[in-house]
């Protein structure tokens, strides 16, 4: 019923390929599970930073596991020596570590903790931009790769830190 309603009324929703809709639906559930199982049912930029610091301090960061996603984000947001038009659409806020994110995306900073934190801040912004309506400005078009990468990051984090049962 709700899918039919969205197809009939949400701007651009019907034009989205099924794969795009599925990736966005998956993201909503993966984010909710991540927030519950990894973030103690409450996520904010500062708490994501604290969690990343905790993993770094414990030696469980495994930042290299996220390099494929960081490479994608670097190519999307920084090309030919400049930040792309997509970068501004992240709508990074001061708590989202914008200077650190820039330094990782442009390659000046390759510290493992900062690389993973950058990936997480981008996923965080996808969450905020989706749940607060920013992504509807362009009717969710062109988001499949973004959400596929975000979903892969969330699943890996859940597997490593989520204490999931069977």
JSON list of C-alpha atoms in Angstrom, two decimals:
[
{"chain": "A", "resi": 1, "resn": "UNK", "atom": "CA", "xyz": [0.00, 0.00, 0.00]},
{"chain": "A", "resi": 2, "resn": "UNK", "atom": "CA", "xyz": [2.68, 2.55, 0.95]},
{"chain": "A", "resi": 3, "resn": "UNK", "atom": "CA", "xyz": [4.76, 1.66, -2.12]},
{"chain": "A", "resi": 4, "resn": "UNK", "atom": "CA", "xyz": [1.75, 2.31, -4.33]},
{"chain": "A", "resi": 5, "resn": "UNK", "atom": "CA", "xyz": [1.14, 5.62, -2.57]},
{"chain": "A", "resi": 6, "resn": "UNK", "atom": "CA", "xyz": [4.78, 6.66, -3.04]},
{"chain": "A", "resi": 7, "resn": "UNK", "atom": "CA", "xyz": [4.70, 5.64, -6.70]},
{"chain": "A", "resi": 8, "resn": "UNK", "atom": "CA", "xyz": [1.62, 7.79, -7.26]},
{"chain": "A", "resi": 9, "resn": "UNK", "atom": "CA", "xyz": [2.56, 10.83, -5.20]},
{"chain": "A", "resi": 10, "resn": "UNK", "atom": "CA", "xyz": [6.27, 11.17, -4.36]},
{"chain": "A", "resi": 11, "resn": "UNK", "atom": "CA", "xyz": [8.06, 13.34, -6.94]},
{"chain": "A", "resi": 12, "resn": "UNK", "atom": "CA", "xyz": [10.25, 11.20, -9.17]},
{"chain": "A", "resi": 13, "resn": "UNK", "atom": "CA", "xyz": [9.74, 8.03, -7.16]},
{"chain": "A", "resi": 14, "resn": "UNK", "atom": "CA", "xyz": [8.01, 6.13, -9.94]},
{"chain": "A", "resi": 15, "resn": "UNK", "atom": "CA", "xyz": [10.86, 6.99, -12.33]},
{"chain": "A", "resi": 16, "resn": "UNK", "atom": "CA", "xyz": [13.45, 5.44, -10.01]},
{"chain": "A", "resi": 17, "resn": "UNK", "atom": "CA", "xyz": [14.65, 2.04, -11.13]},
{"chain": "A", "resi": 18, "resn": "UNK", "atom": "CA", "xyz": [13.81, -0.77, -8.73]},
{"chain": "A", "resi": 19, "resn": "UNK", "atom": "CA", "xyz": [17.50, -1.14, -7.80]},
{"chain": "A", "resi": 20, "resn": "UNK", "atom": "CA", "xyz": [17.60, 2.49, -6.63]},
{"chain": "A", "resi": 21, "resn": "UNK", "atom": "CA", "xyz": [14.44, 2.12, -4.55]},
{"chain": "A", "resi": 22, "resn": "UNK", "atom": "CA", "xyz": [15.74, -1.11, -3.03]},
{"chain": "A", "resi": 23, "resn": "UNK", "atom": "CA", "xyz": [19.09, 0.47, -2.09]},
{"chain": "A", "resi": 24, "resn": "UNK", "atom": "CA", "xyz": [17.32, 3.39, -0.41]},
{"chain": "A", "resi": 25, "resn": "UNK", "atom": "CA", "xyz": [14.92, 1.09, 1.47]},
{"chain": "A", "resi": 26, "resn": "UNK", "atom": "CA", "xyz": [17.86, -1.09, 2.55]},
{"chain": "A", "resi": 27, "resn": "UNK", "atom": "CA", "xyz": [19.72, 1.99, 3.76]},
{"chain": "A", "resi": 28, "resn": "UNK", "atom": "CA", "xyz": [16.86, 3.02, 6.04]},
{"chain": "A", "resi": 29, "resn": "UNK", "atom": "CA", "xyz": [16.83, -0.37, 7.76]},
{"chain": "A", "resi": 30, "resn": "UNK", "atom": "CA", "xyz": [20.62, -0.73, 7.86]},
{"chain": "A", "resi": 31, "resn": "UNK", "atom": "CA", "xyz": [20.99, 2.74, 9.37]},
{"chain": "A", "resi": 32, "resn": "UNK", "atom": "CA", "xyz": [18.37, 1.94, 12.00]},
{"chain": "A", "resi": 33, "resn": "UNK", "atom": "CA", "xyz": [20.14, -1.31, 12.89]},
{"chain": "A", "resi": 34, "resn": "UNK", "atom": "CA", "xyz": [23.54, 0.43, 12.94]},
{"chain": "A", "resi": 35, "resn": "UNK", "atom": "CA", "xyz": [22.23, 3.14, 15.22]},
{"chain": "A", "resi": 36, "resn": "UNK", "atom": "CA", "xyz": [20.67, 0.55, 17.56]},
{"chain": "A", "resi": 37, "resn": "UNK", "atom": "CA", "xyz": [23.46, -2.03, 17.64]},
{"chain": "A", "resi": 38, "resn": "UNK", "atom": "CA", "xyz": [26.62, 0.04, 17.17]},
{"chain": "A", "resi": 39, "resn": "UNK", "atom": "CA", "xyz": [25.70, 3.53, 18.38]},
{"chain": "A", "resi": 40, "resn": "UNK", "atom": "CA", "xyz": [23.63, 2.60, 21.44]},
{"chain": "A", "resi": 41, "resn": "UNK", "atom": "CA", "xyz": [20.39, 3.79, 19.80]},
{"chain": "A", "resi": 42, "resn": "UNK", "atom": "CA", "xyz": [21.64, 7.35, 19.40]},
{"chain": "A", "resi": 43, "resn": "UNK", "atom": "CA", "xyz": [23.87, 8.71, 16.66]},
{"chain": "A", "resi": 44, "resn": "UNK", "atom": "CA", "xyz": [25.29, 12.19, 16.30]},
{"chain": "A", "resi": 45, "resn": "UNK", "atom": "CA", "xyz": [28.43, 13.37, 14.57]},
{"chain": "A", "resi": 46, "resn": "UNK", "atom": "CA", "xyz": [30.33, 13.79, 17.85]},
{"chain": "A", "resi": 47, "resn": "UNK", "atom": "CA", "xyz": [29.32, 10.31, 19.01]},
{"chain": "A", "resi": 48, "resn": "UNK", "atom": "CA", "xyz": [30.41, 8.81, 15.68]},
{"chain": "A", "resi": 49, "resn": "UNK", "atom": "CA", "xyz": [33.78, 10.53, 16.19]},
{"chain": "A", "resi": 50, "resn": "UNK", "atom": "CA", "xyz": [34.00, 9.13, 19.72]},
{"chain": "A", "resi": 51, "resn": "UNK", "atom": "CA", "xyz": [33.14, 5.62, 18.51]},
{"chain": "A", "resi": 52, "resn": "UNK", "atom": "CA", "xyz": [35.79, 5.84, 15.78]},
{"chain": "A", "resi": 53, "resn": "UNK", "atom": "CA", "xyz": [38.34, 6.98, 18.40]},
{"chain": "A", "resi": 54, "resn": "UNK", "atom": "CA", "xyz": [37.31, 4.03, 20.59]},
{"chain": "A", "resi": 55, "resn": "UNK", "atom": "CA", "xyz": [37.93, 1.57, 17.75]},
{"chain": "A", "resi": 56, "resn": "UNK", "atom": "CA", "xyz": [41.24, 3.22, 16.92]},
{"chain": "A", "resi": 57, "resn": "UNK", "atom": "CA", "xyz": [42.40, 3.13, 20.55]},
{"chain": "A", "resi": 58, "resn": "UNK", "atom": "CA", "xyz": [41.36, -0.54, 20.85]},
{"chain": "A", "resi": 59, "resn": "UNK", "atom": "CA", "xyz": [43.25, -1.46, 17.67]},
{"chain": "A", "resi": 60, "resn": "UNK", "atom": "CA", "xyz": [40.06, -2.73, 15.99]},
{"chain": "A", "resi": 61, "resn": "UNK", "atom": "CA", "xyz": [39.67, 0.01, 13.37]},
{"chain": "A", "resi": 62, "resn": "UNK", "atom": "CA", "xyz": [40.49, -2.06, 10.26]},
{"chain": "A", "resi": 63, "resn": "UNK", "atom": "CA", "xyz": [40.28, 1.08, 8.11]},
{"chain": "A", "resi": 64, "resn": "UNK", "atom": "CA", "xyz": [41.70, -0.73, 5.09]},
{"chain": "A", "resi": 65, "resn": "UNK", "atom": "CA", "xyz": [38.44, -2.69, 4.82]},
{"chain": "A", "resi": 66, "resn": "UNK", "atom": "CA", "xyz": [36.73, 0.57, 3.81]},
{"chain": "A", "resi": 67, "resn": "UNK", "atom": "CA", "xyz": [39.25, 1.66, 1.14]},
{"chain": "A", "resi": 68, "resn": "UNK", "atom": "CA", "xyz": [36.97, 0.68, -1.77]},
{"chain": "A", "resi": 69, "resn": "UNK", "atom": "CA", "xyz": [34.28, 3.00, -0.41]},
{"chain": "A", "resi": 70, "resn": "UNK", "atom": "CA", "xyz": [36.73, 5.79, 0.34]},
{"chain": "A", "resi": 71, "resn": "UNK", "atom": "CA", "xyz": [38.05, 5.54, -3.21]},
{"chain": "A", "resi": 72, "resn": "UNK", "atom": "CA", "xyz": [34.51, 5.92, -4.55]},
{"chain": "A", "resi": 73, "resn": "UNK", "atom": "CA", "xyz": [33.86, 8.93, -2.31]},
{"chain": "A", "resi": 74, "resn": "UNK", "atom": "CA", "xyz": [37.18, 10.52, -3.29]},
{"chain": "A", "resi": 75, "resn": "UNK", "atom": "CA", "xyz": [36.31, 10.16, -6.98]},
{"chain": "A", "resi": 76, "resn": "UNK", "atom": "CA", "xyz": [32.80, 11.52, -6.43]},
{"chain": "A", "resi": 77, "resn": "UNK", "atom": "CA", "xyz": [33.74, 14.51, -4.30]},
{"chain": "A", "resi": 78, "resn": "UNK", "atom": "CA", "xyz": [37.26, 15.49, -5.42]},
{"chain": "A", "resi": 79, "resn": "UNK", "atom": "CA", "xyz": [38.44, 15.39, -9.03]},
{"chain": "A", "resi": 80, "resn": "UNK", "atom": "CA", "xyz": [41.15, 17.14, -11.01]},
{"chain": "A", "resi": 81, "resn": "UNK", "atom": "CA", "xyz": [42.43, 18.95, -7.94]},
{"chain": "A", "resi": 82, "resn": "UNK", "atom": "CA", "xyz": [39.03, 20.41, -6.98]},
{"chain": "A", "resi": 83, "resn": "UNK", "atom": "CA", "xyz": [36.01, 19.50, -4.95]},
{"chain": "A", "resi": 84, "resn": "UNK", "atom": "CA", "xyz": [33.11, 18.57, -7.21]},
{"chain": "A", "resi": 85, "resn": "UNK", "atom": "CA", "xyz": [29.63, 20.05, -7.26]},
{"chain": "A", "resi": 86, "resn": "UNK", "atom": "CA", "xyz": [28.48, 16.96, -5.33]},
{"chain": "A", "resi": 87, "resn": "UNK", "atom": "CA", "xyz": [30.63, 17.88, -2.32]},
{"chain": "A", "resi": 88, "resn": "UNK", "atom": "CA", "xyz": [28.51, 20.93, -1.45]},
{"chain": "A", "resi": 89, "resn": "UNK", "atom": "CA", "xyz": [25.40, 18.72, -1.49]},
{"chain": "A", "resi": 90, "resn": "UNK", "atom": "CA", "xyz": [26.72, 16.75, 1.48]},
{"chain": "A", "resi": 91, "resn": "UNK", "atom": "CA", "xyz": [25.81, 19.81, 3.58]},
{"chain": "A", "resi": 92, "resn": "UNK", "atom": "CA", "xyz": [28.58, 19.15, 6.09]},
{"chain": "A", "resi": 93, "resn": "UNK", "atom": "CA", "xyz": [27.97, 20.90, 9.39]},
{"chain": "A", "resi": 94, "resn": "UNK", "atom": "CA", "xyz": [30.72, 21.99, 11.81]},
{"chain": "A", "resi": 95, "resn": "UNK", "atom": "CA", "xyz": [30.23, 18.87, 13.96]},
{"chain": "A", "resi": 96, "resn": "UNK", "atom": "CA", "xyz": [30.71, 16.71, 10.83]},
{"chain": "A", "resi": 97, "resn": "UNK", "atom": "CA", "xyz": [34.45, 17.46, 10.78]},
{"chain": "A", "resi": 98, "resn": "UNK", "atom": "CA", "xyz": [34.41, 19.29, 7.39]},
{"chain": "A", "resi": 99, "resn": "UNK", "atom": "CA", "xyz": [38.13, 20.17, 7.45]},
{"chain": "A", "resi": 100, "resn": "UNK", "atom": "CA", "xyz": [39.10, 16.59, 8.24]},
{"chain": "A", "resi": 101, "resn": "UNK", "atom": "CA", "xyz": [36.74, 15.26, 5.54]},
{"chain": "A", "resi": 102, "resn": "UNK", "atom": "CA", "xyz": [38.25, 17.65, 2.98]},
{"chain": "A", "resi": 103, "resn": "UNK", "atom": "CA", "xyz": [41.80, 16.67, 3.93]},
{"chain": "A", "resi": 104, "resn": "UNK", "atom": "CA", "xyz": [41.04, 12.97, 3.50]},
{"chain": "A", "resi": 105, "resn": "UNK", "atom": "CA", "xyz": [39.08, 13.39, 0.28]},
{"chain": "A", "resi": 106, "resn": "UNK", "atom": "CA", "xyz": [41.80, 15.50, -1.34]},
{"chain": "A", "resi": 107, "resn": "UNK", "atom": "CA", "xyz": [44.49, 13.03, -0.21]},
{"chain": "A", "resi": 108, "resn": "UNK", "atom": "CA", "xyz": [46.43, 15.25, 2.23]},
{"chain": "A", "resi": 109, "resn": "UNK", "atom": "CA", "xyz": [45.42, 13.02, 5.15]},
{"chain": "A", "resi": 110, "resn": "UNK", "atom": "CA", "xyz": [45.65, 9.25, 5.00]},
{"chain": "A", "resi": 111, "resn": "UNK", "atom": "CA", "xyz": [45.56, 8.44, 8.70]},
{"chain": "A", "resi": 112, "resn": "UNK", "atom": "CA", "xyz": [43.52, 5.25, 9.18]},
{"chain": "A", "resi": 113, "resn": "UNK", "atom": "CA", "xyz": [41.25, 6.75, 11.86]},
{"chain": "A", "resi": 114, "resn": "UNK", "atom": "CA", "xyz": [40.58, 9.82, 9.74]},
{"chain": "A", "resi": 115, "resn": "UNK", "atom": "CA", "xyz": [39.90, 7.74, 6.61]},
{"chain": "A", "resi": 116, "resn": "UNK", "atom": "CA", "xyz": [37.24, 5.67, 8.39]},
{"chain": "A", "resi": 117, "resn": "UNK", "atom": "CA", "xyz": [35.80, 8.75, 10.09]},
{"chain": "A", "resi": 118, "resn": "UNK", "atom": "CA", "xyz": [35.48, 10.45, 6.69]},
{"chain": "A", "resi": 119, "resn": "UNK", "atom": "CA", "xyz": [33.60, 7.46, 5.29]},
{"chain": "A", "resi": 120, "resn": "UNK", "atom": "CA", "xyz": [31.31, 7.50, 8.33]},
{"chain": "A", "resi": 121, "resn": "UNK", "atom": "CA", "xyz": [30.71, 11.24, 8.12]},
{"chain": "A", "resi": 122, "resn": "UNK", "atom": "CA", "xyz": [29.67, 10.87, 4.48]},
{"chain": "A", "resi": 123, "resn": "UNK", "atom": "CA", "xyz": [27.29, 8.02, 5.36]},
{"chain": "A", "resi": 124, "resn": "UNK", "atom": "CA", "xyz": [25.98, 10.18, 8.24]},
{"chain": "A", "resi": 125, "resn": "UNK", "atom": "CA", "xyz": [25.30, 13.00, 5.79]},
{"chain": "A", "resi": 126, "resn": "UNK", "atom": "CA", "xyz": [23.48, 10.59, 3.44]},
{"chain": "A", "resi": 127, "resn": "UNK", "atom": "CA", "xyz": [21.31, 9.66, 6.40]},
{"chain": "A", "resi": 128, "resn": "UNK", "atom": "CA", "xyz": [20.59, 13.25, 7.33]},
{"chain": "A", "resi": 129, "resn": "UNK", "atom": "CA", "xyz": [20.04, 14.38, 3.76]},
{"chain": "A", "resi": 130, "resn": "UNK", "atom": "CA", "xyz": [17.64, 11.50, 3.11]},
{"chain": "A", "resi": 131, "resn": "UNK", "atom": "CA", "xyz": [15.70, 11.69, 6.37]},
{"chain": "A", "resi": 132, "resn": "UNK", "atom": "CA", "xyz": [15.51, 15.49, 6.38]},
{"chain": "A", "resi": 133, "resn": "UNK", "atom": "CA", "xyz": [14.45, 15.79, 2.76]},
{"chain": "A", "resi": 134, "resn": "UNK", "atom": "CA", "xyz": [17.54, 17.14, 0.96]},
{"chain": "A", "resi": 135, "resn": "UNK", "atom": "CA", "xyz": [17.67, 14.20, -1.43]},
{"chain": "A", "resi": 136, "resn": "UNK", "atom": "CA", "xyz": [14.13, 14.94, -2.66]},
{"chain": "A", "resi": 137, "resn": "UNK", "atom": "CA", "xyz": [15.45, 18.17, -4.20]},
{"chain": "A", "resi": 138, "resn": "UNK", "atom": "CA", "xyz": [16.61, 16.05, -7.14]},
{"chain": "A", "resi": 139, "resn": "UNK", "atom": "CA", "xyz": [13.95, 13.34, -6.68]},
{"chain": "A", "resi": 140, "resn": "UNK", "atom": "CA", "xyz": [16.47, 10.79, -5.40]},
{"chain": "A", "resi": 141, "resn": "UNK", "atom": "CA", "xyz": [18.02, 10.51, -8.87]},
{"chain": "A", "resi": 142, "resn": "UNK", "atom": "CA", "xyz": [21.62, 9.39, -9.24]},
{"chain": "A", "resi": 143, "resn": "UNK", "atom": "CA", "xyz": [21.92, 7.92, -5.75]},
{"chain": "A", "resi": 144, "resn": "UNK", "atom": "CA", "xyz": [22.31, 4.20, -6.42]},
{"chain": "A", "resi": 145, "resn": "UNK", "atom": "CA", "xyz": [26.10, 4.05, -6.08]},
{"chain": "A", "resi": 146, "resn": "UNK", "atom": "CA", "xyz": [26.00, 6.32, -3.01]},
{"chain": "A", "resi": 147, "resn": "UNK", "atom": "CA", "xyz": [23.55, 4.07, -1.21]},
{"chain": "A", "resi": 148, "resn": "UNK", "atom": "CA", "xyz": [25.22, 0.86, -2.36]},
{"chain": "A", "resi": 149, "resn": "UNK", "atom": "CA", "xyz": [28.51, 2.05, -0.85]},
{"chain": "A", "resi": 150, "resn": "UNK", "atom": "CA", "xyz": [26.80, 3.35, 2.29]},
{"chain": "A", "resi": 151, "resn": "UNK", "atom": "CA", "xyz": [24.98, 0.03, 2.72]},
{"chain": "A", "resi": 152, "resn": "UNK", "atom": "CA", "xyz": [28.20, -1.94, 2.34]},
{"chain": "A", "resi": 153, "resn": "UNK", "atom": "CA", "xyz": [29.87, 0.25, 4.97]},
{"chain": "A", "resi": 154, "resn": "UNK", "atom": "CA", "xyz": [26.98, -0.18, 7.39]},
{"chain": "A", "resi": 155, "resn": "UNK", "atom": "CA", "xyz": [26.89, -3.96, 6.92]},
{"chain": "A", "resi": 156, "resn": "UNK", "atom": "CA", "xyz": [30.63, -4.24, 7.53]},
{"chain": "A", "resi": 157, "resn": "UNK", "atom": "CA", "xyz": [30.38, -2.09, 10.67]},
{"chain": "A", "resi": 158, "resn": "UNK", "atom": "CA", "xyz": [27.44, -4.14, 11.90]},
{"chain": "A", "resi": 159, "resn": "UNK", "atom": "CA", "xyz": [29.34, -7.38, 11.32]},
{"chain": "A", "resi": 160, "resn": "UNK", "atom": "CA", "xyz": [32.38, -6.10, 13.16]},
{"chain": "A", "resi": 161, "resn": "UNK", "atom": "CA", "xyz": [30.83, -4.09, 15.99]},
{"chain": "A", "resi": 162, "resn": "UNK", "atom": "CA", "xyz": [27.11, -4.85, 16.04]},
{"chain": "A", "resi": 163, "resn": "UNK", "atom": "CA", "xyz": [27.02, -7.94, 18.25]},
{"chain": "A", "resi": 164, "resn": "UNK", "atom": "CA", "xyz": [24.38, -9.43, 16.00]},
{"chain": "A", "resi": 165, "resn": "UNK", "atom": "CA", "xyz": [22.81, -12.79, 16.76]},
{"chain": "A", "resi": 166, "resn": "UNK", "atom": "CA", "xyz": [22.94, -15.57, 14.16]}
]
